[in-house]
PDB file of C-alpha atoms in Angstrom:
ATOM      1  CA  UNK A 173     165.653 169.268  56.297  1.00  0.00           C
ATOM      2  CA  UNK A 174     164.773 165.800  57.540  1.00  0.00           C
ATOM      3  CA  UNK A 175     162.041 163.769  56.130  1.00  0.00           C
ATOM      4  CA  UNK A 176     160.233 163.864  59.529  1.00  0.00           C
ATOM      5  CA  UNK A 177     159.991 167.668  59.440  1.00  0.00           C
ATOM      6  CA  UNK A 178     158.742 167.514  55.877  1.00  0.00           C
ATOM      7  CA  UNK A 179     155.676 165.519  56.880  1.00  0.00           C
ATOM      8  CA  UNK A 180     152.996 167.793  58.406  1.00  0.00           C
ATOM      9  CA  UNK A 181     149.412 167.158  59.605  1.00  0.00           C
ATOM     10  CA  UNK A 182     147.423 165.780  56.706  1.00  0.00           C
ATOM     11  CA  UNK A 183     144.053 165.193  58.358  1.00  0.00           C
ATOM     12  CA  UNK A 184     142.369 168.432  57.156  1.00  0.00           C
ATOM     13  CA  UNK A 185     144.041 168.469  53.764  1.00  0.00           C
ATOM     14  CA  UNK A 186     142.697 165.164  52.346  1.00  0.00           C
ATOM     15  CA  UNK A 187     139.839 164.913  49.950  1.00  0.00           C
ATOM     16  CA  UNK A 188     137.168 162.518  51.043  1.00  0.00           C
ATOM     17  CA  UNK A 189     136.523 161.666  47.360  1.00  0.00           C
ATOM     18  CA  UNK A 190     139.938 160.250  46.870  1.00  0.00           C
ATOM     19  CA  UNK A 191     140.904 159.367  50.501  1.00  0.00           C
ATOM     20  CA  UNK A 192     137.975 157.076  51.305  1.00  0.00           C
ATOM     21  CA  UNK A 193     135.403 154.764  49.776  1.00  0.00           C
ATOM     22  CA  UNK A 194     132.025 153.943  51.232  1.00  0.00           C
ATOM     23  CA  UNK A 195     130.360 150.600  51.486  1.00  0.00           C
ATOM     24  CA  UNK A 196     126.854 150.332  52.939  1.00  0.00           C
ATOM     25  CA  UNK A 197     127.292 153.522  54.947  1.00  0.00           C
ATOM     26  CA  UNK A 198     130.668 152.599  56.335  1.00  0.00           C
ATOM     27  CA  UNK A 199     133.848 154.482  55.384  1.00  0.00           C
ATOM     28  CA  UNK A 200     136.942 152.508  54.346  1.00  0.00           C
ATOM     29  CA  UNK A 201     140.420 153.467  53.172  1.00  0.00           C
ATOM     30  CA  UNK A 202     140.908 153.732  49.492  1.00  0.00           C
ATOM     31  CA  UNK A 203     144.606 152.557  49.198  1.00  0.00           C
ATOM     32  CA  UNK A 204     145.018 149.902  46.581  1.00  0.00           C
ATOM     33  CA  UNK A 205     147.143 146.785  47.187  1.00  0.00           C
ATOM     34  CA  UNK A 206     146.406 146.870  50.933  1.00  0.00           C
ATOM     35  CA  UNK A 207     144.641 143.898  52.549  1.00  0.00           C
ATOM     36  CA  UNK A 208     143.443 145.659  55.691  1.00  0.00           C
ATOM     37  CA  UNK A 209     139.552 145.391  55.581  1.00  0.00           C
ATOM     38  CA  UNK A 210     138.266 147.353  58.620  1.00  0.00           C
ATOM     39  CA  UNK A 211     136.512 150.738  58.316  1.00  0.00           C
ATOM     40  CA  UNK A 212     138.097 153.975  59.360  1.00  0.00           C
ATOM     41  CA  UNK A 213     135.057 155.979  60.500  1.00  0.00           C
ATOM     42  CA  UNK A 214     133.877 157.242  63.847  1.00  0.00           C
ATOM     43  CA  UNK A 215     132.201 153.922  64.879  1.00  0.00           C
ATOM     44  CA  UNK A 216     135.492 152.095  64.161  1.00  0.00           C
ATOM     45  CA  UNK A 217     137.359 154.659  66.175  1.00  0.00           C
ATOM     46  CA  UNK A 218     135.238 153.924  69.270  1.00  0.00           C
ATOM     47  CA  UNK A 219     135.961 150.221  68.831  1.00  0.00           C
ATOM     48  CA  UNK A 220     139.631 150.936  68.566  1.00  0.00           C
ATOM     49  CA  UNK A 221     139.649 153.124  71.752  1.00  0.00           C
ATOM     50  CA  UNK A 222     137.979 150.325  73.663  1.00  0.00           C
ATOM     51  CA  UNK A 223     140.359 147.885  72.343  1.00  0.00           C
ATOM     52  CA  UNK A 224     143.367 150.032  73.511  1.00  0.00           C
ATOM     53  CA  UNK A 225     142.196 150.297  76.974  1.00  0.00           C
ATOM     54  CA  UNK A 226     141.364 146.599  77.140  1.00  0.00           C
ATOM     55  CA  UNK A 227     144.853 145.762  75.984  1.00  0.00           C
ATOM     56  CA  UNK A 228     146.323 148.193  78.495  1.00  0.00           C
ATOM     57  CA  UNK A 229     144.521 146.645  81.295  1.00  0.00           C
ATOM     58  CA  UNK A 230     145.437 143.075  80.255  1.00  0.00           C
ATOM     59  CA  UNK A 231     149.140 144.039  80.165  1.00  0.00           C
ATOM     60  CA  UNK A 232     148.845 146.677  82.964  1.00  0.00           C
ATOM     61  CA  UNK A 233     150.998 148.841  80.823  1.00  0.00           C
ATOM     62  CA  UNK A 234     151.278 150.523  77.474  1.00  0.00           C
ATOM     63  CA  UNK A 235     154.662 148.892  76.710  1.00  0.00           C
ATOM     64  CA  UNK A 236     156.959 146.227  77.943  1.00  0.00           C
ATOM     65  CA  UNK A 237     160.334 147.660  76.781  1.00  0.00           C
ATOM     66  CA  UNK A 238     162.519 149.207  79.506  1.00  0.00           C
ATOM     67  CA  UNK A 239     162.326 152.775  78.008  1.00  0.00           C
ATOM     68  CA  UNK A 240     161.528 154.923  80.996  1.00  0.00           C
ATOM     69  CA  UNK A 241     164.979 156.453  80.755  1.00  0.00           C
ATOM     70  CA  UNK A 242     164.267 157.279  77.069  1.00  0.00           C
ATOM     71  CA  UNK A 243     160.884 158.846  77.865  1.00  0.00           C
ATOM     72  CA  UNK A 244     162.450 161.190  80.440  1.00  0.00           C
ATOM     73  CA  UNK A 245     164.456 162.921  77.692  1.00  0.00           C
ATOM     74  CA  UNK A 246     162.931 165.938  76.370  1.00  0.00           C
ATOM     75  CA  UNK A 247     164.123 165.302  72.833  1.00  0.00           C
ATOM     76  CA  UNK A 248     162.989 161.743  72.625  1.00  0.00           C
ATOM     77  CA  UNK A 249     160.930 160.567  69.646  1.00  0.00           C
ATOM     78  CA  UNK A 250     158.438 157.723  69.411  1.00  0.00           C
ATOM     79  CA  UNK A 251     156.904 156.223  66.239  1.00  0.00           C
ATOM     80  CA  UNK A 252     153.515 154.462  66.421  1.00  0.00           C
ATOM     81  CA  UNK A 253     153.127 152.438  63.273  1.00  0.00           C
ATOM     82  CA  UNK A 254     149.573 151.816  62.214  1.00  0.00           C
ATOM     83  CA  UNK A 255     148.352 154.255  64.862  1.00  0.00           C
ATOM     84  CA  UNK A 256     144.591 154.009  63.763  1.00  0.00           C
ATOM     85  CA  UNK A 257     142.570 156.169  66.000  1.00  0.00           C
ATOM     86  CA  UNK A 258     145.805 157.048  67.892  1.00  0.00           C
ATOM     87  CA  UNK A 259     144.499 156.003  71.312  1.00  0.00           C
ATOM     88  CA  UNK A 260     147.861 154.569  72.235  1.00  0.00           C
ATOM     89  CA  UNK A 261     149.730 157.619  70.908  1.00  0.00           C
ATOM     90  CA  UNK A 262     147.510 160.081  72.739  1.00  0.00           C
ATOM     91  CA  UNK A 263     147.765 158.108  75.917  1.00  0.00           C
ATOM     92  CA  UNK A 264     151.595 158.101  75.596  1.00  0.00           C
ATOM     93  CA  UNK A 265     151.694 161.755  74.610  1.00  0.00           C
ATOM     94  CA  UNK A 266     149.532 162.746  77.666  1.00  0.00           C
ATOM     95  CA  UNK A 267     151.527 160.572  80.023  1.00  0.00           C
ATOM     96  CA  UNK A 268     155.000 161.736  78.688  1.00  0.00           C
ATOM     97  CA  UNK A 269     154.372 165.380  77.612  1.00  0.00           C
ATOM     98  CA  UNK A 270     158.106 166.035  76.839  1.00  0.00           C
ATOM     99  CA  UNK A 271     158.210 163.185  74.288  1.00  0.00           C
ATOM    100  CA  UNK A 272     157.551 163.660  70.695  1.00  0.00           C
ATOM    101  CA  UNK A 273     154.944 161.119  69.416  1.00  0.00           C
ATOM    102  CA  UNK A 274     154.589 160.418  65.657  1.00  0.00           C
ATOM    103  CA  UNK A 275     151.614 158.365  64.570  1.00  0.00           C
ATOM    104  CA  UNK A 276     151.666 156.804  61.160  1.00  0.00           C
ATOM    105  CA  UNK A 277     148.752 155.255  59.183  1.00  0.00           C
ATOM    106  CA  UNK A 278     147.364 154.869  55.647  1.00  0.00           C
ATOM    107  CA  UNK A 279     144.300 157.007  56.671  1.00  0.00           C
ATOM    108  CA  UNK A 280     143.717 160.082  58.811  1.00  0.00           C
ATOM    109  CA  UNK A 281     141.489 158.782  61.614  1.00  0.00           C
ATOM    110  CA  UNK A 282     142.696 160.710  64.679  1.00  0.00           C
ATOM    111  CA  UNK A 283     140.519 163.168  66.538  1.00  0.00           C
ATOM    112  CA  UNK A 284     141.844 166.661  66.120  1.00  0.00           C
ATOM    113  CA  UNK A 285     139.971 168.504  69.096  1.00  0.00           C
ATOM    114  CA  UNK A 286     141.769 166.353  71.706  1.00  0.00           C
ATOM    115  CA  UNK A 287     145.109 165.903  69.886  1.00  0.00           C
ATOM    116  CA  UNK A 288     148.016 166.563  72.315  1.00  0.00           C
ATOM    117  CA  UNK A 289     150.601 169.146  71.260  1.00  0.00           C
ATOM    118  CA  UNK A 290     153.360 166.577  71.119  1.00  0.00           C
ATOM    119  CA  UNK A 291     151.620 164.345  68.669  1.00  0.00           C
ATOM    120  CA  UNK A 292     152.080 164.518  64.963  1.00  0.00           C
ATOM    121  CA  UNK A 293     150.315 162.509  62.300  1.00  0.00           C
ATOM    122  CA  UNK A 294     151.995 161.259  59.167  1.00  0.00           C
ATOM    123  CA  UNK A 295     149.897 159.685  56.345  1.00  0.00           C
ATOM    124  CA  UNK A 296     151.988 156.884  54.796  1.00  0.00           C
ATOM    125  CA  UNK A 297     151.904 153.240  53.757  1.00  0.00           C
ATOM    126  CA  UNK A 298     154.745 151.279  55.383  1.00  0.00           C
ATOM    127  CA  UNK A 299     154.515 148.630  52.598  1.00  0.00           C
ATOM    128  CA  UNK A 300     156.006 151.353  50.380  1.00  0.00           C
ATOM    129  CA  UNK A 301     158.688 152.268  52.984  1.00  0.00           C
ATOM    130  CA  UNK A 302     158.677 154.570  55.894  1.00  0.00           C
ATOM    131  CA  UNK A 303     159.120 158.339  55.055  1.00  0.00           C
ATOM    132  CA  UNK A 304     161.880 158.872  57.696  1.00  0.00           C
ATOM    133  CA  UNK A 305     165.651 158.925  57.692  1.00  0.00           C
ATOM    134  CA  UNK A 306     167.649 156.253  59.253  1.00  0.00           C
ATOM    135  CA  UNK A 307     168.108 156.287  63.070  1.00  0.00           C
ATOM    136  CA  UNK A 308     165.255 158.736  63.671  1.00  0.00           C
ATOM    137  CA  UNK A 309     163.310 157.353  66.581  1.00  0.00           C
ATOM    138  CA  UNK A 310     164.193 156.288  70.166  1.00  0.00           C
ATOM    139  CA  UNK A 311     161.251 153.894  70.441  1.00  0.00           C
ATOM    140  CA  UNK A 312     159.364 152.235  67.564  1.00  0.00           C
ATOM    141  CA  UNK A 313     155.965 150.644  68.459  1.00  0.00           C
ATOM    142  CA  UNK A 314     153.672 148.537  66.312  1.00  0.00           C
ATOM    143  CA  UNK A 315     150.537 146.624  67.485  1.00  0.00           C
ATOM    144  CA  UNK A 316     147.813 144.534  65.971  1.00  0.00           C
ATOM    145  CA  UNK A 317     148.769 144.774  62.249  1.00  0.00           C
ATOM    146  CA  UNK A 318     148.538 141.042  61.420  1.00  0.00           C
ATOM    147  CA  UNK A 319     145.541 141.751  59.288  1.00  0.00           C
ATOM    148  CA  UNK A 320     147.380 144.690  57.597  1.00  0.00           C
ATOM    149  CA  UNK A 321     150.397 142.862  55.995  1.00  0.00           C
ATOM    150  CA  UNK A 322     150.504 139.928  53.701  1.00  0.00           C
ATOM    151  CA  UNK A 323     152.835 137.107  54.846  1.00  0.00           C
ATOM    152  CA  UNK A 324     155.656 137.888  52.416  1.00  0.00           C
ATOM    153  CA  UNK A 325     155.840 141.584  53.496  1.00  0.00           C
ATOM    154  CA  UNK A 326     156.649 140.900  57.264  1.00  0.00           C
ATOM    155  CA  UNK A 327     160.410 140.783  56.823  1.00  0.00           C
ATOM    156  CA  UNK A 328     160.451 143.987  54.805  1.00  0.00           C
ATOM    157  CA  UNK A 329     158.271 145.691  57.444  1.00  0.00           C
ATOM    158  CA  UNK A 330     160.574 144.649  60.328  1.00  0.00           C
ATOM    159  CA  UNK A 331     163.536 145.940  58.195  1.00  0.00           C
ATOM    160  CA  UNK A 332     161.984 149.215  57.917  1.00  0.00           C
ATOM    161  CA  UNK A 333     161.080 149.498  61.586  1.00  0.00           C
ATOM    162  CA  UNK A 334     164.677 148.659  62.538  1.00  0.00           C
ATOM    163  CA  UNK A 335     166.104 151.113  59.909  1.00  0.00           C
ATOM    164  CA  UNK A 336     164.415 154.164  61.417  1.00  0.00           C
ATOM    165  CA  UNK A 337     165.213 153.123  64.980  1.00  0.00           C
ATOM    166  CA  UNK A 338     168.202 154.886  66.695  1.00  0.00           C
ATOM    167  CA  UNK A 339     171.099 152.765  68.063  1.00  0.00           C
ATOM    168  CA  UNK A 340     170.422 152.090  71.643  1.00  0.00           C
ATOM    169  CA  UNK A 341     166.577 152.544  71.005  1.00  0.00           C
ATOM    170  CA  UNK A 342     163.933 149.814  71.444  1.00  0.00           C
ATOM    171  CA  UNK A 343     161.504 148.083  69.042  1.00  0.00           C
ATOM    172  CA  UNK A 344     158.288 146.684  70.395  1.00  0.00           C
ATOM    173  CA  UNK A 345     155.843 144.570  68.541  1.00  0.00           C
ATOM    174  CA  UNK A 346     152.602 143.194  69.699  1.00  0.00           C
ATOM    175  CA  UNK A 347     150.229 140.853  67.797  1.00  0.00           C
ATOM    176  CA  UNK A 348     147.343 138.415  68.525  1.00  0.00           C
ATOM    177  CA  UNK A 349     146.680 134.943  67.207  1.00  0.00           C
ATOM    178  CA  UNK A 350     143.374 133.753  65.720  1.00  0.00           C
ATOM    179  CA  UNK A 351     140.953 131.916  67.837  1.00  0.00           C
ATOM    180  CA  UNK A 352     141.754 128.409  69.185  1.00  0.00           C
ATOM    181  CA  UNK A 353     138.913 125.920  69.697  1.00  0.00           C
ATOM    182  CA  UNK A 354     136.627 128.042  67.646  1.00  0.00           C
ATOM    183  CA  UNK A 355     133.253 126.669  66.706  1.00  0.00           C
ATOM    184  CA  UNK A 356     132.109 125.386  63.271  1.00  0.00           C
ATOM    185  CA  UNK A 357     130.162 128.772  62.535  1.00  0.00           C
ATOM    186  CA  UNK A 358     133.420 130.666  62.509  1.00  0.00           C
ATOM    187  CA  UNK A 359     134.594 131.485  58.939  1.00  0.00           C
ATOM    188  CA  UNK A 360     136.608 134.628  59.523  1.00  0.00           C
ATOM    189  CA  UNK A 361     140.067 132.922  59.707  1.00  0.00           C
ATOM    190  CA  UNK A 362     139.726 131.223  56.335  1.00  0.00           C
ATOM    191  CA  UNK A 363     138.321 134.473  54.688  1.00  0.00           C
ATOM    192  CA  UNK A 364     141.280 136.613  55.964  1.00  0.00           C
ATOM    193  CA  UNK A 365     143.754 133.963  54.941  1.00  0.00           C
ATOM    194  CA  UNK A 366     142.402 134.207  51.462  1.00  0.00           C
ATOM    195  CA  UNK A 367     143.141 137.809  51.477  1.00  0.00           C
ATOM    196  CA  UNK A 368     146.721 137.075  52.385  1.00  0.00           C
ATOM    197  CA  UNK A 369     146.687 137.341  56.257  1.00  0.00           C
ATOM    198  CA  UNK A 370     149.290 135.277  58.092  1.00  0.00           C
ATOM    199  CA  UNK A 371     147.586 134.138  61.426  1.00  0.00           C
ATOM    200  CA  UNK A 372     150.941 132.735  62.591  1.00  0.00           C
ATOM    201  CA  UNK A 373     152.562 136.149  62.576  1.00  0.00           C
ATOM    202  CA  UNK A 374     152.342 136.267  66.408  1.00  0.00           C
ATOM    203  CA  UNK A 375     154.531 133.117  66.621  1.00  0.00           C
ATOM    204  CA  UNK A 376     157.043 134.586  64.278  1.00  0.00           C
ATOM    205  CA  UNK A 377     157.640 138.009  65.945  1.00  0.00           C
ATOM    206  CA  UNK A 378     160.693 136.653  67.930  1.00  0.00           C
ATOM    207  CA  UNK A 379     162.104 134.961  64.823  1.00  0.00           C
ATOM    208  CA  UNK A 380     161.682 138.139  62.782  1.00  0.00           C
ATOM    209  CA  UNK A 381     163.582 140.093  65.464  1.00  0.00           C
ATOM    210  CA  UNK A 382     166.347 137.475  65.707  1.00  0.00           C
ATOM    211  CA  UNK A 383     166.892 137.648  62.030  1.00  0.00           C
ATOM    212  CA  UNK A 384     167.779 141.342  62.471  1.00  0.00           C
ATOM    213  CA  UNK A 385     171.578 141.436  63.166  1.00  0.00           C
ATOM    214  CA  UNK A 386     171.158 144.946  64.587  1.00  0.00           C
ATOM    215  CA  UNK A 387     168.891 143.827  67.391  1.00  0.00           C
ATOM    216  CA  UNK A 388     169.872 142.363  70.798  1.00  0.00           C
ATOM    217  CA  UNK A 389     168.325 141.409  74.156  1.00  0.00           C
ATOM    218  CA  UNK A 390     165.167 140.136  72.568  1.00  0.00           C
ATOM    219  CA  UNK A 391     162.370 139.448  75.126  1.00  0.00           C
ATOM    220  CA  UNK A 392     159.017 137.833  74.647  1.00  0.00           C
ATOM    221  CA  UNK A 393     155.980 137.618  76.728  1.00  0.00           C
ATOM    222  CA  UNK A 394     152.399 136.158  75.949  1.00  0.00           C
ATOM    223  CA  UNK A 395     148.957 136.344  77.475  1.00  0.00           C
ATOM    224  CA  UNK A 396     146.245 133.664  76.987  1.00  0.00           C
ATOM    225  CA  UNK A 397     142.783 135.241  76.692  1.00  0.00           C
ATOM    226  CA  UNK A 398     139.582 133.110  77.248  1.00  0.00           C
ATOM    227  CA  UNK A 399     136.155 133.818  75.991  1.00  0.00           C
ATOM    228  CA  UNK A 400     134.130 131.139  77.945  1.00  0.00           C
ATOM    229  CA  UNK A 401     133.971 129.681  81.474  1.00  0.00           C
ATOM    230  CA  UNK A 402     137.642 130.513  82.223  1.00  0.00           C
ATOM    231  CA  UNK A 403     137.293 134.139  81.271  1.00  0.00           C
ATOM    232  CA  UNK A 404     137.323 137.061  83.661  1.00  0.00           C
ATOM    233  CA  UNK A 405     135.201 140.249  83.355  1.00  0.00           C
ATOM    234  CA  UNK A 406     137.829 142.030  81.150  1.00  0.00           C
ATOM    235  CA  UNK A 407     138.168 139.082  78.866  1.00  0.00           C
ATOM    236  CA  UNK A 408     134.339 138.858  78.545  1.00  0.00           C
ATOM    237  CA  UNK A 409     134.409 142.568  77.508  1.00  0.00           C
ATOM    238  CA  UNK A 410     137.149 141.787  75.042  1.00  0.00           C
ATOM    239  CA  UNK A 411     134.973 138.995  73.600  1.00  0.00           C
ATOM    240  CA  UNK A 412     132.153 141.494  73.215  1.00  0.00           C
ATOM    241  CA  UNK A 413     134.407 143.938  71.439  1.00  0.00           C
ATOM    242  CA  UNK A 414     135.603 141.132  69.121  1.00  0.00           C
ATOM    243  CA  UNK A 415     132.375 139.568  68.309  1.00  0.00           C
ATOM    244  CA  UNK A 416     129.804 142.453  68.519  1.00  0.00           C
ATOM    245  CA  UNK A 417     131.786 145.507  67.297  1.00  0.00           C
ATOM    246  CA  UNK A 418     134.478 143.840  65.175  1.00  0.00           C
ATOM    247  CA  UNK A 419     131.969 141.747  63.188  1.00  0.00           C
ATOM    248  CA  UNK A 420     129.851 144.834  62.813  1.00  0.00           C
ATOM    249  CA  UNK A 421     132.836 146.701  61.288  1.00  0.00           C
ATOM    250  CA  UNK A 422     133.461 143.756  59.018  1.00  0.00           C
ATOM    251  CA  UNK A 423     129.732 143.406  58.033  1.00  0.00           C
ATOM    252  CA  UNK A 424     130.001 145.114  54.590  1.00  0.00           C
ATOM    253  CA  UNK A 425     132.844 142.920  53.596  1.00  0.00           C
ATOM    254  CA  UNK A 426     131.531 139.682  55.063  1.00  0.00           C
ATOM    255  CA  UNK A 427     128.034 139.997  53.588  1.00  0.00           C
ATOM    256  CA  UNK A 428     129.473 140.368  50.117  1.00  0.00           C
ATOM    257  CA  UNK A 429     132.142 137.617  50.597  1.00  0.00           C
ATOM    258  CA  UNK A 430     129.736 135.080  52.189  1.00  0.00           C
ATOM    259  CA  UNK A 431     126.855 136.241  49.923  1.00  0.00           C
ATOM    260  CA  UNK A 432     124.353 136.289  52.783  1.00  0.00           C
ATOM    261  CA  UNK A 433     121.536 138.611  53.710  1.00  0.00           C
ATOM    262  CA  UNK A 434     121.513 141.031  56.665  1.00  0.00           C
ATOM    263  CA  UNK A 435     119.330 138.543  58.721  1.00  0.00           C
ATOM    264  CA  UNK A 436     121.667 135.632  57.840  1.00  0.00           C
ATOM    265  CA  UNK A 437     124.576 137.772  58.940  1.00  0.00           C
ATOM    266  CA  UNK A 438     122.978 138.637  62.274  1.00  0.00           C
ATOM    267  CA  UNK A 439     122.326 134.867  62.863  1.00  0.00           C
ATOM    268  CA  UNK A 440     125.871 134.122  61.902  1.00  0.00           C
ATOM    269  CA  UNK A 441     127.172 136.574  64.424  1.00  0.00           C
ATOM    270  CA  UNK A 442     124.914 135.299  67.189  1.00  0.00           C
ATOM    271  CA  UNK A 443     125.889 131.764  66.574  1.00  0.00           C
ATOM    272  CA  UNK A 444     129.588 132.524  66.445  1.00  0.00           C
ATOM    273  CA  UNK A 445     129.353 134.517  69.663  1.00  0.00           C
ATOM    274  CA  UNK A 446     127.592 131.668  71.438  1.00  0.00           C
ATOM    275  CA  UNK A 447     130.251 129.235  70.334  1.00  0.00           C
ATOM    276  CA  UNK A 448     132.948 131.273  71.989  1.00  0.00           C
ATOM    277  CA  UNK A 449     131.487 130.457  75.357  1.00  0.00           C
ATOM    278  CA  UNK A 450     130.309 126.931  74.392  1.00  0.00           C
ATOM    279  CA  UNK A 451     133.834 125.784  73.265  1.00  0.00           C
ATOM    280  CA  UNK A 452     135.700 128.017  75.754  1.00  0.00           C
ATOM    281  CA  UNK A 453     137.418 129.633  72.776  1.00  0.00           C
ATOM    282  CA  UNK A 454     140.820 131.415  73.463  1.00  0.00           C
ATOM    283  CA  UNK A 455     143.641 133.283  71.705  1.00  0.00           C
ATOM    284  CA  UNK A 456     147.032 134.715  72.534  1.00  0.00           C
ATOM    285  CA  UNK A 457     148.477 138.208  72.579  1.00  0.00           C
ATOM    286  CA  UNK A 458     152.209 138.272  72.228  1.00  0.00           C
ATOM    287  CA  UNK A 459     154.612 141.190  72.949  1.00  0.00           C
ATOM    288  CA  UNK A 460     158.293 141.087  71.959  1.00  0.00           C
ATOM    289  CA  UNK A 461     160.852 143.803  72.355  1.00  0.00           C
ATOM    290  CA  UNK A 462     164.507 144.353  71.464  1.00  0.00           C
ATOM    291  CA  UNK A 463     167.219 146.888  71.674  1.00  0.00           C
ATOM    292  CA  UNK A 464     169.075 148.159  68.589  1.00  0.00           C
ATOM    293  CA  UNK A 465     172.778 147.553  69.125  1.00  0.00           C
ATOM    294  CA  UNK A 466     174.651 150.728  69.964  1.00  0.00           C
ATOM    295  CA  UNK A 467     178.316 150.634  69.048  1.00  0.00           C
ATOM    296  CA  UNK A 468     178.929 153.847  71.033  1.00  0.00           C
ATOM    297  CA  UNK A 469     180.510 152.496  74.282  1.00  0.00           C
ATOM    298  CA  UNK A 470     179.925 155.844  75.936  1.00  0.00           C
ATOM    299  CA  UNK A 471     176.126 155.393  76.085  1.00  0.00           C
TER     300      UNK A 471
END
């Protein structure tokens, strides 16, 4: 029996007493040695769903890799690493109903009432290794986990992603930079760096792929997203998602770290949001994809 078949839905079997911890009414994962700081409750799920559709609109697609031929196969398998609320997975599962989608995350956060039949959730921490055999998936997708991995773990993560990818399959990574031309009120970058976040990861994705001898045909694309006078309506919506909902999600952590009151936090967020427009702050979203070398000349 494969490792994949041994992993079944764990959403309903987890005990909230050990699975989660609660801070000021917000629910967080309870996994030690993990730097990811965002909540995993319903409110955060709503933010992640909005984020998914904003990203899809910005790119006008759910992926960049040339995988339509793979998705047309009824036995194809996709892995969504760090699936979160599973918005991307559900979107893909609905669009490609003959494809098997596996979403992996450290916490069960996915809705069960609207779960597509071709989606399976696996609870695991990739920093401890992926619980799948070599060459399991036709497409491995990972997005927005820059705040989930410490700098020194990135090469290990990429190794794991490539390991479980089938020869001839595609790996796709998508990450964002931190803010450029941010105002003086912004302190989030430094705080996250102190927790081990590598904000330059978006620049290193191509290099990480190039260091994998099993990958070929590496492609890269980037989008520059503005928050000020140069922004469009979608970018303004993205700014709202970042500043209003993201900061709200981080509030329990930031109040403790900055040692400020609720009123001081609200003023901090207001000032930071105003500075996005005042300084015409921007950031990058980068996608890279690559194909795993297939030595079978018949495919």
